[in-house]
Amino acid sequence: MKILVTGGCGYIGSHTTLALMDAGHEPVLLDNLCNSKRTVLQRIEALQGRIPTFYEGDIRDGALLERVLREEQIEAVIHFAALKAVGESTRIPLEYYENNIGGTLVLLEAMKRCGVRTLVFSSSATVYGEPASVPIREGFPRSAHSPYGRSKLMIEQILEDLQAAEPQWSMVELRYFNPVGAHESGTMGEDPQGIPNNLMPYITQVAIGRRPQLSIFGGDYPTIDGTGVRDYIHVMDLAEGHLKALEHCHGTGGVHTYNLGTGKGYSVLQVVAAFAAACGHPLPYQIEARRPGDIAEYWADPAKAERELGWQARRDMAAMCADSWRWQTRNPNGYEA
Ligand code: NAD
Ligand code: WQD
């Protein structure tokens, strides 16, 4: 299948591109490189033996999208392109709504004009807000607490409204839990710009000595050891989840929603211990105040994806840490080097 991958040079998009190519599909990448580097294309080429077609451009450019959809004879779209930093979204909400929601509207309109009616959307566990209980199932009530989270929730609602009006659309909402890890080759991984917002990239930079210590946000949560608990999922498991979801849902009509998580929760201290085992030395950390907006603990119930898609996360926390560490040690400056 020929698939347009928006945001295809980013962290999850690039790993999903590998999974699509492995399965014999033909991804066509479109990215404005606002949070990624062109070098990733050479890394894909080194692993796959060929470079995927790439358009440098913006999803808000409807004429470009239409040209790509028609000329490349695209059959389905996997839509990763978005701004994704929760904290930043509270400072520049208009940019988040404009890029994420505005960009998705332009994409949907272009798809409609070109008769492409399968969309796999990168949603997030953030659309569950503060869940009443764990594990989280897809039918749980939705709410969001940041402009970023609201942009994801509103896009889900837009997809649902469009599908209700035009039943031939196949919409897939994939709610990711906490994606971490890197390709096992050590040649592709997460390359955050500036100070990392998320736990795993921060840990890897402490482990390699780029940052002096990890600040653990809160040691007094009602969890196993007082630190926050999350469902970390290996990025290659996540990538394979996209493949299964696309193959299962393409052309079926309807809205299909899946949690992509492992179903297991790890505390911050458990992740720190697992990473220390992977890198072979202890990591300096200090327990500090809670981060505003954080939730004590949540993890997925991934049973629906397992039942309907035949997909299950296979890689454990040891693999997530080992692969992150391999990527970091071989690419201390990310894709810059
Ligand atoms: P990323 O920033 O690495 O990738 C996003 C890519 O989209 C980048 O390459 C960026 O340059 C591109 N992009 C952004 N705006 C664009 C635009 N207007 N036009 C064209 N390209 C544009 O992020 P990621 O971690 O790979 O996340 C991918 C998707 O998954 C995002 O939609 C994100 O919200 C969602 N998501 C991520 C996480 C996570 O923790 N990483 C969790 C849940 C959901
Ligand atoms: C994990 C745990 C922190 C950094 C975010 C978004 C969510 C989704 C995934 C996009 C928490 C603790 C972190 C640090 C720490 N993204 N932590 N020190 O907040 O669960 O989810 O990314 O959709 O929407 O909110 O991920 O990696 O930031 O935090 O102690 O330096 O690690 O408090 O318990 P989070 P995270």
Short mmCIF file of C-alpha atoms and ligand atoms in Angstrom, two decimals:
data_model
loop_
_atom_site.label_atom_id
_atom_site.label_comp_id
_atom_site.label_asym_id
_atom_site.label_seq_id
_atom_site.Cartn_x
_atom_site.Cartn_y
_atom_site.Cartn_z
CA MET A 1 0.00 0.00 0.00
CA LYS A 2 1.16 3.57 -0.68
CA ILE A 3 0.87 5.50 2.54
CA LEU A 4 1.42 9.18 3.24
CA VAL A 5 3.21 9.56 6.58
CA THR A 6 2.89 13.12 7.91
CA GLY A 7 5.59 13.92 10.45
CA GLY A 8 7.49 10.95 9.03
CA CYS A 9 10.92 12.29 10.00
CA GLY A 10 9.95 12.54 13.68
CA TYR A 11 10.58 10.03 16.45
CA ILE A 12 7.55 7.76 16.06
CA GLY A 13 6.99 8.49 12.35
CA SER A 14 10.51 7.41 11.36
CA HIS A 15 10.29 4.14 13.30
CA THR A 16 6.85 3.45 11.83
CA THR A 17 8.33 4.08 8.38
CA LEU A 18 10.76 1.21 9.06
CA ALA A 19 7.92 -1.10 10.11
CA LEU A 20 5.91 -0.18 6.98
CA MET A 21 8.89 -0.83 4.70
CA ASP A 22 9.65 -4.12 6.47
CA ALA A 23 6.09 -5.20 5.68
CA GLY A 24 6.44 -4.28 1.99
CA HIS A 25 4.43 -1.06 2.04
CA GLU A 26 5.56 2.12 0.36
CA PRO A 27 5.62 5.09 2.75
CA VAL A 28 5.80 8.63 1.37
CA LEU A 29 7.03 11.05 4.03
CA LEU A 30 5.98 14.66 4.45
CA ASP A 31 7.56 16.77 7.19
CA ASN A 32 8.41 20.44 7.67
CA LEU A 33 11.41 19.44 9.82
CA CYS A 34 10.36 21.79 12.64
CA ASN A 35 11.27 19.08 15.17
CA SER A 36 13.35 16.60 13.17
CA LYS A 37 16.34 16.33 10.87
CA ARG A 38 16.72 15.25 7.27
CA THR A 39 19.58 12.91 8.32
CA VAL A 40 16.98 10.43 9.49
CA LEU A 41 16.32 9.60 5.81
CA GLN A 42 19.89 8.34 5.39
CA ARG A 43 19.52 6.23 8.51
CA ILE A 44 16.38 4.68 7.07
CA GLU A 45 18.22 4.07 3.80
CA ALA A 46 21.10 2.37 5.63
CA LEU A 47 18.67 -0.06 7.28
CA GLN A 48 16.32 -0.62 4.34
CA GLY A 49 18.61 -0.33 1.33
CA ARG A 50 16.45 2.41 -0.18
CA ILE A 51 15.39 5.88 0.76
CA PRO A 52 11.67 6.61 1.14
CA THR A 53 10.16 9.39 -0.99
CA PHE A 54 10.29 12.60 1.03
CA TYR A 55 8.54 15.95 0.66
CA GLU A 56 9.74 18.81 2.81
CA GLY A 57 6.55 20.71 3.48
CA ASP A 58 3.79 21.64 5.86
CA ILE A 59 0.47 19.90 6.45
CA ARG A 60 -1.16 23.34 6.44
CA ASP A 61 -0.28 23.64 2.74
CA GLY A 62 -3.41 22.16 1.14
CA ALA A 63 -2.17 22.53 -2.44
CA LEU A 64 1.01 20.59 -1.64
CA LEU A 65 -0.97 17.86 0.11
CA GLU A 66 -3.31 17.53 -2.84
CA ARG A 67 -0.40 17.26 -5.25
CA VAL A 68 1.30 14.57 -3.14
CA LEU A 69 -1.90 12.59 -2.61
CA ARG A 70 -2.66 12.57 -6.34
CA GLU A 71 0.82 12.19 -7.85
CA GLU A 72 1.87 9.49 -5.40
CA GLN A 73 -1.51 7.71 -5.66
CA ILE A 74 -1.79 7.56 -1.89
CA GLU A 75 -4.27 5.04 -0.45
CA ALA A 76 -4.07 5.87 3.26
CA VAL A 77 -2.55 8.47 5.60
CA ILE A 78 -0.80 7.99 8.94
CA HIS A 79 -0.89 11.39 10.60
CA PHE A 80 1.91 12.05 13.10
CA ALA A 81 2.66 15.71 12.33
CA ALA A 82 1.99 17.82 15.42
CA LEU A 83 3.57 19.92 18.10
CA LYS A 84 3.76 17.77 21.21
CA ALA A 85 5.22 19.51 24.29
CA VAL A 86 2.57 19.80 27.01
CA GLY A 87 4.29 22.63 28.92
CA GLU A 88 5.01 24.64 25.79
CA SER A 89 1.37 24.30 24.73
CA THR A 90 0.28 26.26 27.81
CA ARG A 91 2.58 29.14 26.78
CA ILE A 92 1.75 29.25 23.05
CA PRO A 93 -1.72 27.68 22.78
CA LEU A 94 -2.62 29.37 19.50
CA GLU A 95 0.39 27.80 17.75
CA TYR A 96 -0.69 24.40 19.07
CA TYR A 97 -4.30 24.77 17.93
CA GLU A 98 -3.24 26.25 14.60
CA ASN A 99 -0.65 23.57 13.84
CA ASN A 100 -2.40 20.52 15.26
CA ILE A 101 -6.08 21.23 14.63
CA GLY A 102 -5.70 23.64 11.71
CA GLY A 103 -3.20 21.29 10.05
CA THR A 104 -5.49 18.28 10.50
CA LEU A 105 -8.43 20.17 8.93
CA VAL A 106 -6.31 21.05 5.89
CA LEU A 107 -5.21 17.42 5.63
CA LEU A 108 -8.77 16.06 5.88
CA GLU A 109 -10.00 18.51 3.23
CA ALA A 110 -7.19 17.52 0.86
CA MET A 111 -7.89 13.81 1.48
CA LYS A 112 -11.55 14.39 0.74
CA ARG A 113 -10.78 16.18 -2.52
CA CYS A 114 -8.54 13.29 -3.57
CA GLY A 115 -10.83 10.47 -2.42
CA VAL A 116 -8.39 9.12 0.20
CA ARG A 117 -10.50 8.02 3.14
CA THR A 118 -8.33 6.06 5.56
CA LEU A 119 -6.63 8.04 8.32
CA VAL A 120 -4.58 6.65 11.21
CA PHE A 121 -4.25 9.37 13.82
CA SER A 122 -1.62 9.75 16.57
CA SER A 123 -3.74 10.30 19.63
CA SER A 124 -2.57 10.05 23.20
CA ALA A 125 -3.47 8.64 26.59
CA THR A 126 -3.68 12.29 27.60
CA VAL A 127 -7.27 12.28 26.23
CA TYR A 128 -8.31 10.24 29.29
CA GLY A 129 -7.46 13.15 31.60
CA GLU A 130 -7.31 11.84 35.18
CA PRO A 131 -8.90 8.38 34.91
CA ALA A 132 -11.20 7.20 37.70
CA SER A 133 -9.43 3.82 37.76
CA VAL A 134 -6.67 1.82 36.09
CA PRO A 135 -6.10 0.06 33.76
CA ILE A 136 -7.64 2.44 31.23
CA ARG A 137 -10.04 1.04 28.62
CA GLU A 138 -11.00 2.78 25.37
CA GLY A 139 -14.55 3.51 26.55
CA PHE A 140 -13.42 5.59 29.53
CA PRO A 141 -14.62 9.22 29.58
CA ARG A 142 -12.40 11.71 27.82
CA SER A 143 -11.14 15.06 29.09
CA ALA A 144 -7.97 17.06 28.67
CA HIS A 145 -6.00 19.45 30.82
CA SER A 146 -3.63 21.29 28.48
CA PRO A 147 -3.92 22.95 25.08
CA TYR A 148 -1.88 20.03 23.68
CA GLY A 149 -4.25 17.47 25.22
CA ARG A 150 -7.30 19.43 24.06
CA SER A 151 -5.90 19.56 20.52
CA LYS A 152 -5.75 15.73 20.51
CA LEU A 153 -9.23 15.39 22.01
CA MET A 154 -10.75 17.90 19.57
CA ILE A 155 -9.13 16.14 16.61
CA GLU A 156 -10.64 12.83 17.77
CA GLN A 157 -14.04 14.54 17.87
CA ILE A 158 -13.54 16.07 14.42
CA LEU A 159 -12.66 12.65 12.98
CA GLU A 160 -15.76 11.17 14.61
CA ASP A 161 -18.02 13.96 13.28
CA LEU A 162 -16.65 13.58 9.77
CA GLN A 163 -17.03 9.80 9.83
CA ALA A 164 -20.62 10.12 11.08
CA ALA A 165 -21.40 12.48 8.20
CA GLU A 166 -19.53 10.46 5.56
CA PRO A 167 -19.52 6.76 6.59
CA GLN A 168 -17.02 5.70 3.92
CA TRP A 169 -14.18 7.16 6.02
CA SER A 170 -12.06 4.73 8.08
CA MET A 171 -10.70 6.62 11.07
CA VAL A 172 -8.23 5.01 13.45
CA GLU A 173 -7.46 6.73 16.75
CA LEU A 174 -4.35 5.23 18.32
CA ARG A 175 -3.91 6.35 21.92
CA TYR A 176 -0.25 5.97 22.77
CA PHE A 177 0.85 5.61 26.36
CA ASN A 178 4.53 6.56 26.97
CA PRO A 179 6.68 5.81 23.90
CA VAL A 180 10.38 5.20 24.68
CA GLY A 181 13.32 3.23 23.30
CA ALA A 182 15.02 3.25 19.93
CA HIS A 183 15.63 0.98 16.95
CA GLU A 184 17.71 -1.99 18.05
CA SER A 185 20.42 -1.12 15.51
CA GLY A 186 21.32 1.96 17.57
CA THR A 187 21.11 4.12 14.43
CA MET A 188 17.66 5.65 15.01
CA GLY A 189 16.04 7.01 18.13
CA GLU A 190 14.57 10.02 19.87
CA ASP A 191 16.44 13.28 19.33
CA PRO A 192 14.90 15.96 21.54
CA GLN A 193 16.00 19.54 20.97
CA GLY A 194 17.13 21.40 24.10
CA ILE A 195 16.32 20.14 27.57
CA PRO A 196 14.22 16.97 27.33
CA ASN A 197 10.71 17.20 28.77
CA ASN A 198 10.22 13.47 29.10
CA LEU A 199 11.71 10.98 31.49
CA MET A 200 13.58 8.53 29.25
CA PRO A 201 15.52 11.07 27.14
CA TYR A 202 16.41 12.94 30.32
CA ILE A 203 17.70 9.74 31.91
CA THR A 204 19.82 8.87 28.87
CA GLN A 205 21.45 12.33 28.96
CA VAL A 206 22.21 11.94 32.68
CA ALA A 207 23.63 8.48 32.05
CA ILE A 208 26.02 9.79 29.39
CA GLY A 209 27.06 12.77 31.52
CA ARG A 210 25.40 15.54 29.52
CA ARG A 211 23.31 16.50 32.56
CA PRO A 212 24.43 16.21 36.19
CA GLN A 213 21.38 14.49 37.69
CA LEU A 214 17.77 13.54 37.21
CA SER A 215 15.10 15.54 39.05
CA ILE A 216 12.34 13.14 40.06
CA PHE A 217 9.08 15.06 40.14
CA GLY A 218 7.38 13.93 43.35
CA GLY A 219 8.18 11.19 45.86
CA ASP A 220 4.90 11.27 47.77
CA TYR A 221 2.38 9.87 45.29
CA PRO A 222 0.18 7.00 46.49
CA THR A 223 2.13 4.53 44.34
CA ILE A 224 4.42 1.55 44.96
CA ASP A 225 7.39 3.77 45.94
CA GLY A 226 5.94 7.30 45.92
CA THR A 227 7.04 8.17 42.37
CA GLY A 228 4.78 8.44 39.32
CA VAL A 229 3.81 5.27 37.46
CA ARG A 230 3.40 5.10 33.66
CA ASP A 231 2.95 2.52 30.91
CA TYR A 232 6.16 2.78 28.85
CA ILE A 233 6.00 1.23 25.40
CA HIS A 234 8.91 0.48 23.06
CA VAL A 235 8.75 2.65 19.95
CA MET A 236 9.15 -0.39 17.64
CA ASP A 237 6.17 -2.10 19.31
CA LEU A 238 4.26 1.13 18.77
CA ALA A 239 5.39 1.23 15.13
CA GLU A 240 4.15 -2.34 14.60
CA GLY A 241 0.84 -1.34 16.19
CA HIS A 242 0.35 1.22 13.40
CA LEU A 243 0.98 -1.41 10.78
CA LYS A 244 -1.55 -3.82 12.30
CA ALA A 245 -4.13 -1.06 12.79
CA LEU A 246 -3.77 0.17 9.22
CA GLU A 247 -3.98 -3.30 7.71
CA HIS A 248 -7.00 -4.20 9.85
CA CYS A 249 -8.99 -0.97 9.46
CA HIS A 250 -8.23 0.20 5.89
CA GLY A 251 -11.39 0.48 3.85
CA THR A 252 -13.70 -0.86 6.57
CA GLY A 253 -15.52 2.42 7.33
CA GLY A 254 -16.01 3.42 10.93
CA VAL A 255 -14.06 4.86 13.83
CA HIS A 256 -11.64 2.43 15.45
CA THR A 257 -9.99 3.38 18.74
CA TYR A 258 -7.13 1.46 20.34
CA ASN A 259 -4.89 1.87 23.35
CA LEU A 260 -1.27 1.15 22.45
CA GLY A 261 0.45 0.30 25.72
CA THR A 262 1.89 -2.75 27.45
CA GLY A 263 -0.64 -2.96 30.28
CA LYS A 264 2.17 -2.72 32.85
CA GLY A 265 3.08 0.29 34.99
CA TYR A 266 6.61 1.24 36.04
CA SER A 267 7.48 3.88 38.64
CA VAL A 268 10.14 6.50 37.95
CA LEU A 269 12.46 4.75 40.42
CA GLN A 270 11.88 1.40 38.70
CA VAL A 271 12.79 2.95 35.34
CA VAL A 272 15.91 4.51 36.88
CA ALA A 273 16.93 1.10 38.26
CA ALA A 274 16.30 -0.63 34.93
CA PHE A 275 18.34 1.99 33.10
CA ALA A 276 21.22 1.70 35.60
CA ALA A 277 21.30 -2.04 34.86
CA ALA A 278 21.37 -1.33 31.10
CA CYS A 279 24.14 1.27 31.22
CA GLY A 280 26.16 -0.42 33.93
CA HIS A 281 26.38 2.40 36.46
CA PRO A 282 24.05 4.10 38.96
CA LEU A 283 22.29 7.33 37.97
CA PRO A 284 22.41 10.38 40.23
CA TYR A 285 18.93 11.69 41.07
CA GLN A 286 17.15 13.91 43.52
CA ILE A 287 13.51 13.76 44.54
CA GLU A 288 11.87 17.15 44.07
CA ALA A 289 8.40 18.71 44.11
CA ARG A 290 5.62 17.25 41.97
CA ARG A 291 5.34 18.63 38.44
CA PRO A 292 2.07 20.58 38.07
CA GLY A 293 -0.53 18.66 36.07
CA ASP A 294 1.06 15.22 36.62
CA ILE A 295 -1.11 12.25 37.57
CA ALA A 296 0.01 9.64 40.12
CA GLU A 297 -0.35 6.56 37.96
CA TYR A 298 -1.94 5.16 34.86
CA TRP A 299 -1.51 2.30 32.46
CA ALA A 300 -3.40 0.84 29.54
CA ASP A 301 -5.71 -2.07 29.14
CA PRO A 302 -4.41 -3.15 25.72
CA ALA A 303 -6.82 -6.10 25.37
CA LYS A 304 -8.85 -4.54 22.53
CA ALA A 305 -5.80 -4.12 20.30
CA GLU A 306 -4.72 -7.66 21.11
CA ARG A 307 -8.17 -9.09 20.38
CA GLU A 308 -9.00 -7.13 17.22
CA LEU A 309 -5.59 -6.39 15.70
CA GLY A 310 -3.62 -9.38 16.95
CA TRP A 311 -1.08 -6.90 18.27
CA GLN A 312 0.75 -7.03 21.57
CA ALA A 313 3.81 -5.16 22.84
CA ARG A 314 6.67 -7.67 22.92
CA ARG A 315 9.66 -5.68 24.18
CA ASP A 316 10.16 -5.31 27.93
CA MET A 317 11.61 -2.50 30.05
CA ALA A 318 15.12 -4.01 29.84
CA ALA A 319 14.95 -3.79 26.02
CA MET A 320 13.55 -0.24 26.14
CA CYS A 321 16.50 0.87 28.30
CA ALA A 322 19.17 -1.12 26.41
CA ASP A 323 18.01 0.24 23.03
CA SER A 324 17.81 3.85 24.32
CA TRP A 325 21.31 3.50 25.73
CA ARG A 326 22.72 2.03 22.50
CA TRP A 327 21.23 4.92 20.51
CA GLN A 328 22.56 7.51 22.98
CA THR A 329 26.08 6.10 23.20
CA ARG A 330 26.45 5.74 19.43
CA ASN A 331 24.88 9.14 18.71
CA PRO A 332 25.77 11.43 21.61
CA ASN A 333 24.50 14.43 19.61
CA GLY A 334 21.49 12.68 18.11
CA TYR A 335 21.18 13.09 14.34
CA GLU A 336 23.60 16.06 14.33
CA ALA A 337 26.79 14.04 14.24
P1 NAD B 1 8.12 14.40 16.82
O1 NAD B 1 8.12 15.84 17.13
O2 NAD B 1 9.39 13.65 16.89
O3 NAD B 1 7.48 14.16 15.37
C1 NAD B 1 6.51 15.01 14.82
C2 NAD B 1 6.99 15.41 13.43
O4 NAD B 1 6.02 16.25 12.83
C3 NAD B 1 8.30 16.19 13.46
O5 NAD B 1 9.21 15.60 12.57
C4 NAD B 1 7.91 17.59 13.01
O6 NAD B 1 8.96 18.21 12.27
C5 NAD B 1 6.68 17.32 12.17
N1 NAD B 1 5.70 18.40 12.09
C6 NAD B 1 5.15 19.13 13.10
N2 NAD B 1 4.29 20.03 12.61
C7 NAD B 1 4.27 19.88 11.26
C8 NAD B 1 3.57 20.51 10.20
N3 NAD B 1 2.73 21.51 10.42
N4 NAD B 1 3.79 20.09 8.94
C9 NAD B 1 4.66 19.07 8.69
N5 NAD B 1 5.37 18.45 9.65
C10 NAD B 1 5.17 18.84 10.93
O7 NAD B 1 7.01 13.72 17.78
P2 NAD B 1 6.71 12.17 18.03
O8 NAD B 1 7.08 11.86 19.41
O9 NAD B 1 7.21 11.35 16.92
O10 NAD B 1 5.12 12.22 17.99
C11 NAD B 1 4.40 11.89 16.81
C12 NAD B 1 2.93 12.04 17.10
O11 NAD B 1 2.55 11.22 18.20
C13 NAD B 1 2.49 13.46 17.48
O12 NAD B 1 1.23 13.71 16.90
C14 NAD B 1 2.37 13.40 18.99
O13 NAD B 1 1.45 14.34 19.47
C15 NAD B 1 1.87 11.98 19.18
N6 NAD B 1 2.18 11.42 20.50
C16 NAD B 1 3.48 11.41 20.93
C17 NAD B 1 3.78 10.89 22.19
C18 NAD B 1 5.19 10.90 22.72
O14 NAD B 1 5.35 10.81 23.94
N7 NAD B 1 6.21 10.99 21.90
C19 NAD B 1 2.74 10.37 22.98
C20 NAD B 1 1.44 10.38 22.49
C21 NAD B 1 1.16 10.91 21.24
C1 WQD B 2 6.86 10.29 33.04
C2 WQD B 2 7.06 10.25 34.54
C3 WQD B 2 7.04 12.43 35.54
C4 WQD B 2 10.74 13.86 33.64
C5 WQD B 2 3.86 12.94 28.51
C6 WQD B 2 2.66 13.70 28.02
C7 WQD B 2 1.68 12.75 27.39
C8 WQD B 2 2.37 11.91 26.30
C9 WQD B 2 3.61 11.26 26.80
C10 WQD B 2 2.11 13.03 24.18
C11 WQD B 2 6.15 11.22 35.30
C12 WQD B 2 8.40 11.79 35.70
C13 WQD B 2 9.64 13.09 34.03
C14 WQD B 2 11.74 14.18 34.60
C15 WQD B 2 10.51 12.94 36.24
N1 WQD B 2 2.78 12.74 25.20
N2 WQD B 2 9.54 12.65 35.31
N3 WQD B 2 11.58 13.71 35.86
O1 WQD B 2 4.07 13.22 31.61
O2 WQD B 2 3.58 10.71 31.57
O3 WQD B 2 3.45 12.00 29.49
O4 WQD B 2 4.45 12.25 27.42
O5 WQD B 2 0.96 12.78 23.93
O6 WQD B 2 0.64 13.52 26.86
O7 WQD B 2 2.04 14.36 29.13
O8 WQD B 2 5.65 11.58 30.44
O9 WQD B 2 8.07 11.21 30.38
O10 WQD B 2 7.19 13.51 30.96
O11 WQD B 2 6.93 11.65 32.58
O12 WQD B 2 10.42 12.56 37.42
O13 WQD B 2 12.71 14.90 34.31
O14 WQD B 2 8.39 10.68 34.83
O15 WQD B 2 6.69 13.18 36.69
O16 WQD B 2 5.82 10.59 36.51
P1 WQD B 2 4.14 11.92 30.91
P2 WQD B 2 7.04 12.03 31.03
#
